[in-house]
Amino acid sequence: MNTESLTAIAATIVINPWLTDREADELGERHGLEFIAAGIDRYVYRASGKVYKFASYIDSSQQRQEIENYHCMMTFMKDNPERCAGWGLPFMEAIYAGDYLVIVAEDVGDEVDDWALENPWNANDAHSGNARLYNGIRYLIDLGMADRHPDFCW
């Protein structure tokens, strides 16, 4: 996905943060992305094995929090492999598209995991479709507002 398309999508969403599903779908199609879902603060698209998360507002605090949470949770996983057995986090990175912070993550499919609240990171918001079962591994996919246990992240 090229930076110009990412910038155009992000700018459109910030200008109109209340897109209907149809408008969000059409926006994605213009740039070769499949619209997946909209949350309170973000729109999510996918293409070619990647998921793209766009903030609804120029202040990307949830985007920045997600990357911070991701790095802390990955460190916890590496340091505690026995506690994290069977769990994973999709690869994530934050990129700037113009003035907009976009999260690019590995696509781990659509099969929802109903037992996500029992996760090794004690992330309280691992519900409502925020976890996926993919290739036998349970993945948390939305870490933006995750309440984290103080034992593993400051």
PDB file of C-alpha atoms in Angstrom:
ATOM      1  CA  MET A   1       0.000   0.000   0.000  1.00  0.00           C
ATOM      2  CA  ASN A   2       1.541   3.292  -1.015  1.00  0.00           C
ATOM      3  CA  THR A   3       1.863   6.275   1.283  1.00  0.00           C
ATOM      4  CA  GLU A   4      -0.261   8.521  -0.940  1.00  0.00           C
ATOM      5  CA  SER A   5      -3.255   6.182  -0.637  1.00  0.00           C
ATOM      6  CA  LEU A   6      -2.794   5.821   3.111  1.00  0.00           C
ATOM      7  CA  THR A   7      -2.612   9.615   3.462  1.00  0.00           C
ATOM      8  CA  ALA A   8      -5.730  10.106   1.318  1.00  0.00           C
ATOM      9  CA  ILE A   9      -7.727   7.568   3.340  1.00  0.00           C
ATOM     10  CA  ALA A  10      -6.565   8.981   6.682  1.00  0.00           C
ATOM     11  CA  ALA A  11      -7.346  12.557   5.635  1.00  0.00           C
ATOM     12  CA  THR A  12     -10.829  11.591   4.417  1.00  0.00           C
ATOM     13  CA  ILE A  13     -11.595   9.842   7.703  1.00  0.00           C
ATOM     14  CA  VAL A  14     -10.357  12.761   9.814  1.00  0.00           C
ATOM     15  CA  ILE A  15     -12.463  15.206   7.764  1.00  0.00           C
ATOM     16  CA  ASN A  16     -15.538  12.993   8.168  1.00  0.00           C
ATOM     17  CA  PRO A  17     -15.075  10.767  11.254  1.00  0.00           C
ATOM     18  CA  TRP A  18     -18.673   9.492  11.057  1.00  0.00           C
ATOM     19  CA  LEU A  19     -18.616   7.660   7.723  1.00  0.00           C
ATOM     20  CA  THR A  20     -21.447   5.235   7.107  1.00  0.00           C
ATOM     21  CA  ASP A  21     -20.402   1.657   6.428  1.00  0.00           C
ATOM     22  CA  ARG A  22     -21.215   2.232   2.765  1.00  0.00           C
ATOM     23  CA  GLU A  23     -19.032   5.358   2.607  1.00  0.00           C
ATOM     24  CA  ALA A  24     -16.200   3.565   4.408  1.00  0.00           C
ATOM     25  CA  ASP A  25     -16.536   0.628   2.019  1.00  0.00           C
ATOM     26  CA  GLU A  26     -16.429   2.911  -1.039  1.00  0.00           C
ATOM     27  CA  LEU A  27     -13.399   4.771   0.350  1.00  0.00           C
ATOM     28  CA  GLY A  28     -11.528   1.505   0.745  1.00  0.00           C
ATOM     29  CA  GLU A  29     -12.493   0.254  -2.718  1.00  0.00           C
ATOM     30  CA  ARG A  30     -11.091   3.437  -4.309  1.00  0.00           C
ATOM     31  CA  HIS A  31      -7.715   2.541  -2.812  1.00  0.00           C
ATOM     32  CA  GLY A  32      -7.787  -1.239  -3.122  1.00  0.00           C
ATOM     33  CA  LEU A  33      -8.679  -1.997   0.490  1.00  0.00           C
ATOM     34  CA  GLU A  34     -11.486  -4.057   1.971  1.00  0.00           C
ATOM     35  CA  PHE A  35     -13.402  -2.282   4.743  1.00  0.00           C
ATOM     36  CA  ILE A  36     -13.597  -4.559   7.802  1.00  0.00           C
ATOM     37  CA  ALA A  37     -15.098  -2.506  10.619  1.00  0.00           C
ATOM     38  CA  ALA A  38     -15.450   0.839  12.315  1.00  0.00           C
ATOM     39  CA  GLY A  39     -15.004   1.410  16.008  1.00  0.00           C
ATOM     40  CA  ILE A  40     -15.551   4.463  18.142  1.00  0.00           C
ATOM     41  CA  ASP A  41     -12.213   6.020  17.188  1.00  0.00           C
ATOM     42  CA  ARG A  42     -10.958   4.044  14.187  1.00  0.00           C
ATOM     43  CA  TYR A  43     -11.685   2.510  10.805  1.00  0.00           C
ATOM     44  CA  VAL A  44     -10.089  -0.798   9.865  1.00  0.00           C
ATOM     45  CA  TYR A  45      -9.294  -2.069   6.369  1.00  0.00           C
ATOM     46  CA  ARG A  46      -7.310  -4.963   4.899  1.00  0.00           C
ATOM     47  CA  ALA A  47      -5.438  -6.002   1.779  1.00  0.00           C
ATOM     48  CA  SER A  48      -2.711  -8.489   0.899  1.00  0.00           C
ATOM     49  CA  GLY A  49      -2.419 -10.088   4.346  1.00  0.00           C
ATOM     50  CA  LYS A  50      -2.258  -6.778   6.208  1.00  0.00           C
ATOM     51  CA  VAL A  51      -4.734  -4.820   8.307  1.00  0.00           C
ATOM     52  CA  TYR A  52      -4.688  -1.016   8.261  1.00  0.00           C
ATOM     53  CA  LYS A  53      -6.065   0.963  11.211  1.00  0.00           C
ATOM     54  CA  PHE A  54      -6.900   4.629  10.674  1.00  0.00           C
ATOM     55  CA  ALA A  55      -7.715   7.049  13.489  1.00  0.00           C
ATOM     56  CA  SER A  56     -10.918   9.067  13.199  1.00  0.00           C
ATOM     57  CA  TYR A  57      -9.184  12.148  14.619  1.00  0.00           C
ATOM     58  CA  ILE A  58      -5.868  13.853  13.929  1.00  0.00           C
ATOM     59  CA  ASP A  59      -4.895  13.210  17.572  1.00  0.00           C
ATOM     60  CA  SER A  60      -3.823   9.591  17.263  1.00  0.00           C
ATOM     61  CA  SER A  61      -3.624   8.857  20.990  1.00  0.00           C
ATOM     62  CA  GLN A  62      -5.237   5.419  20.591  1.00  0.00           C
ATOM     63  CA  GLN A  63      -2.829   4.608  17.767  1.00  0.00           C
ATOM     64  CA  ARG A  64       0.195   5.589  19.871  1.00  0.00           C
ATOM     65  CA  GLN A  65      -1.177   3.665  22.854  1.00  0.00           C
ATOM     66  CA  GLU A  66      -1.652   0.560  20.708  1.00  0.00           C
ATOM     67  CA  ILE A  67       1.985   0.557  19.595  1.00  0.00           C
ATOM     68  CA  GLU A  68       3.199   1.123  23.158  1.00  0.00           C
ATOM     69  CA  ASN A  69       0.973  -1.710  24.380  1.00  0.00           C
ATOM     70  CA  TYR A  70       2.186  -3.948  21.559  1.00  0.00           C
ATOM     71  CA  HIS A  71       5.851  -3.480  22.458  1.00  0.00           C
ATOM     72  CA  CYS A  72       5.210  -4.028  26.181  1.00  0.00           C
ATOM     73  CA  MET A  73       3.086  -7.097  25.535  1.00  0.00           C
ATOM     74  CA  MET A  74       5.653  -8.574  23.118  1.00  0.00           C
ATOM     75  CA  THR A  75       8.373  -8.131  25.751  1.00  0.00           C
ATOM     76  CA  PHE A  76       6.154  -9.872  28.291  1.00  0.00           C
ATOM     77  CA  MET A  77       5.580 -12.745  25.829  1.00  0.00           C
ATOM     78  CA  LYS A  78       9.302 -13.205  25.235  1.00  0.00           C
ATOM     79  CA  ASP A  79      10.072 -13.118  28.963  1.00  0.00           C
ATOM     80  CA  ASN A  80       7.184 -15.447  29.920  1.00  0.00           C
ATOM     81  CA  PRO A  81       6.783 -18.085  27.203  1.00  0.00           C
ATOM     82  CA  GLU A  82       5.124 -20.574  29.572  1.00  0.00           C
ATOM     83  CA  ARG A  83       2.396 -18.094  30.574  1.00  0.00           C
ATOM     84  CA  CYS A  84       1.810 -17.087  26.946  1.00  0.00           C
ATOM     85  CA  ALA A  85       1.716 -20.564  25.400  1.00  0.00           C
ATOM     86  CA  GLY A  86      -0.960 -20.711  22.723  1.00  0.00           C
ATOM     87  CA  TRP A  87      -1.257 -16.919  22.532  1.00  0.00           C
ATOM     88  CA  GLY A  88       0.139 -14.429  20.057  1.00  0.00           C
ATOM     89  CA  LEU A  89       0.071 -10.847  18.922  1.00  0.00           C
ATOM     90  CA  PRO A  90      -0.036 -10.043  15.224  1.00  0.00           C
ATOM     91  CA  PHE A  91       3.028  -8.188  13.995  1.00  0.00           C
ATOM     92  CA  MET A  92       2.264  -4.446  14.193  1.00  0.00           C
ATOM     93  CA  GLU A  93       4.017  -1.284  13.208  1.00  0.00           C
ATOM     94  CA  ALA A  94       3.105   2.375  13.177  1.00  0.00           C
ATOM     95  CA  ILE A  95       3.835   4.361  10.054  1.00  0.00           C
ATOM     96  CA  TYR A  96       3.302   7.992   9.230  1.00  0.00           C
ATOM     97  CA  ALA A  97       1.269   8.763   6.148  1.00  0.00           C
ATOM     98  CA  GLY A  98       1.675  12.499   5.890  1.00  0.00           C
ATOM     99  CA  ASP A  99       0.521  13.851   9.258  1.00  0.00           C
ATOM    100  CA  TYR A 100      -1.426  10.701  10.117  1.00  0.00           C
ATOM    101  CA  LEU A 101      -0.309   7.745  12.197  1.00  0.00           C
ATOM    102  CA  VAL A 102      -1.525   4.481  10.643  1.00  0.00           C
ATOM    103  CA  ILE A 103      -1.206   1.071  12.295  1.00  0.00           C
ATOM    104  CA  VAL A 104      -0.269  -1.723   9.920  1.00  0.00           C
ATOM    105  CA  ALA A 105      -0.767  -5.209  11.343  1.00  0.00           C
ATOM    106  CA  GLU A 106      -0.579  -8.795  10.213  1.00  0.00           C
ATOM    107  CA  ASP A 107      -4.020 -10.146   9.218  1.00  0.00           C
ATOM    108  CA  VAL A 108      -4.916 -13.085  11.470  1.00  0.00           C
ATOM    109  CA  GLY A 109      -8.298 -13.875   9.980  1.00  0.00           C
ATOM    110  CA  ASP A 110     -11.880 -13.514  11.088  1.00  0.00           C
ATOM    111  CA  GLU A 111     -12.512 -16.436  13.469  1.00  0.00           C
ATOM    112  CA  VAL A 112     -13.449 -14.796  16.779  1.00  0.00           C
ATOM    113  CA  ASP A 113     -12.068 -16.309  19.995  1.00  0.00           C
ATOM    114  CA  ASP A 114     -14.722 -16.343  22.723  1.00  0.00           C
ATOM    115  CA  TRP A 115     -12.261 -16.986  25.588  1.00  0.00           C
ATOM    116  CA  ALA A 116     -10.140 -13.896  25.065  1.00  0.00           C
ATOM    117  CA  LEU A 117     -10.719 -12.414  28.518  1.00  0.00           C
ATOM    118  CA  GLU A 118      -8.512 -15.153  29.949  1.00  0.00           C
ATOM    119  CA  ASN A 119      -5.374 -13.783  28.284  1.00  0.00           C
ATOM    120  CA  PRO A 120      -1.871 -13.746  29.759  1.00  0.00           C
ATOM    121  CA  TRP A 121      -1.579  -9.946  29.624  1.00  0.00           C
ATOM    122  CA  ASN A 122      -4.769  -9.344  31.634  1.00  0.00           C
ATOM    123  CA  ALA A 123      -5.957  -7.026  28.866  1.00  0.00           C
ATOM    124  CA  ASN A 124      -9.501  -6.225  29.980  1.00  0.00           C
ATOM    125  CA  ASP A 125     -10.820  -5.173  26.590  1.00  0.00           C
ATOM    126  CA  ALA A 126     -10.101  -8.481  24.863  1.00  0.00           C
ATOM    127  CA  HIS A 127     -13.778  -8.939  24.038  1.00  0.00           C
ATOM    128  CA  SER A 128     -16.344  -8.040  21.373  1.00  0.00           C
ATOM    129  CA  GLY A 129     -14.316  -9.567  18.573  1.00  0.00           C
ATOM    130  CA  ASN A 130     -10.957  -8.204  19.738  1.00  0.00           C
ATOM    131  CA  ALA A 131      -9.355 -11.650  19.669  1.00  0.00           C
ATOM    132  CA  ARG A 132      -8.990 -14.134  16.843  1.00  0.00           C
ATOM    133  CA  LEU A 133      -8.165 -17.820  16.539  1.00  0.00           C
ATOM    134  CA  TYR A 134      -5.735 -18.352  13.656  1.00  0.00           C
ATOM    135  CA  ASN A 135      -3.692 -21.473  12.896  1.00  0.00           C
ATOM    136  CA  GLY A 136      -4.339 -22.757  16.416  1.00  0.00           C
ATOM    137  CA  ILE A 137      -3.061 -19.591  18.100  1.00  0.00           C
ATOM    138  CA  ARG A 138      -5.219 -17.070  19.944  1.00  0.00           C
ATOM    139  CA  TYR A 139      -4.372 -13.492  18.935  1.00  0.00           C
ATOM    140  CA  LEU A 140      -5.359 -10.209  20.540  1.00  0.00           C
ATOM    141  CA  ILE A 141      -5.928  -7.824  17.647  1.00  0.00           C
ATOM    142  CA  ASP A 142      -6.970  -4.533  19.250  1.00  0.00           C
ATOM    143  CA  LEU A 143      -4.509  -3.301  21.832  1.00  0.00           C
ATOM    144  CA  GLY A 144      -5.333   0.399  21.590  1.00  0.00           C
ATOM    145  CA  MET A 145      -7.166   0.748  24.859  1.00  0.00           C
ATOM    146  CA  ALA A 146      -5.973  -2.424  26.567  1.00  0.00           C
ATOM    147  CA  ASP A 147      -5.888  -2.193  30.334  1.00  0.00           C
ATOM    148  CA  ARG A 148      -2.591  -3.859  31.117  1.00  0.00           C
ATOM    149  CA  HIS A 149      -1.467  -5.580  34.255  1.00  0.00           C
ATOM    150  CA  PRO A 150       1.248  -3.506  36.005  1.00  0.00           C
ATOM    151  CA  ASP A 151       3.527  -6.557  36.346  1.00  0.00           C
ATOM    152  CA  PHE A 152       4.595  -6.357  32.729  1.00  0.00           C
ATOM    153  CA  CYS A 153       4.203  -2.798  31.523  1.00  0.00           C
ATOM    154  CA  TRP A 154       4.740   0.573  33.101  1.00  0.00           C
TER     155      TRP A 154
END
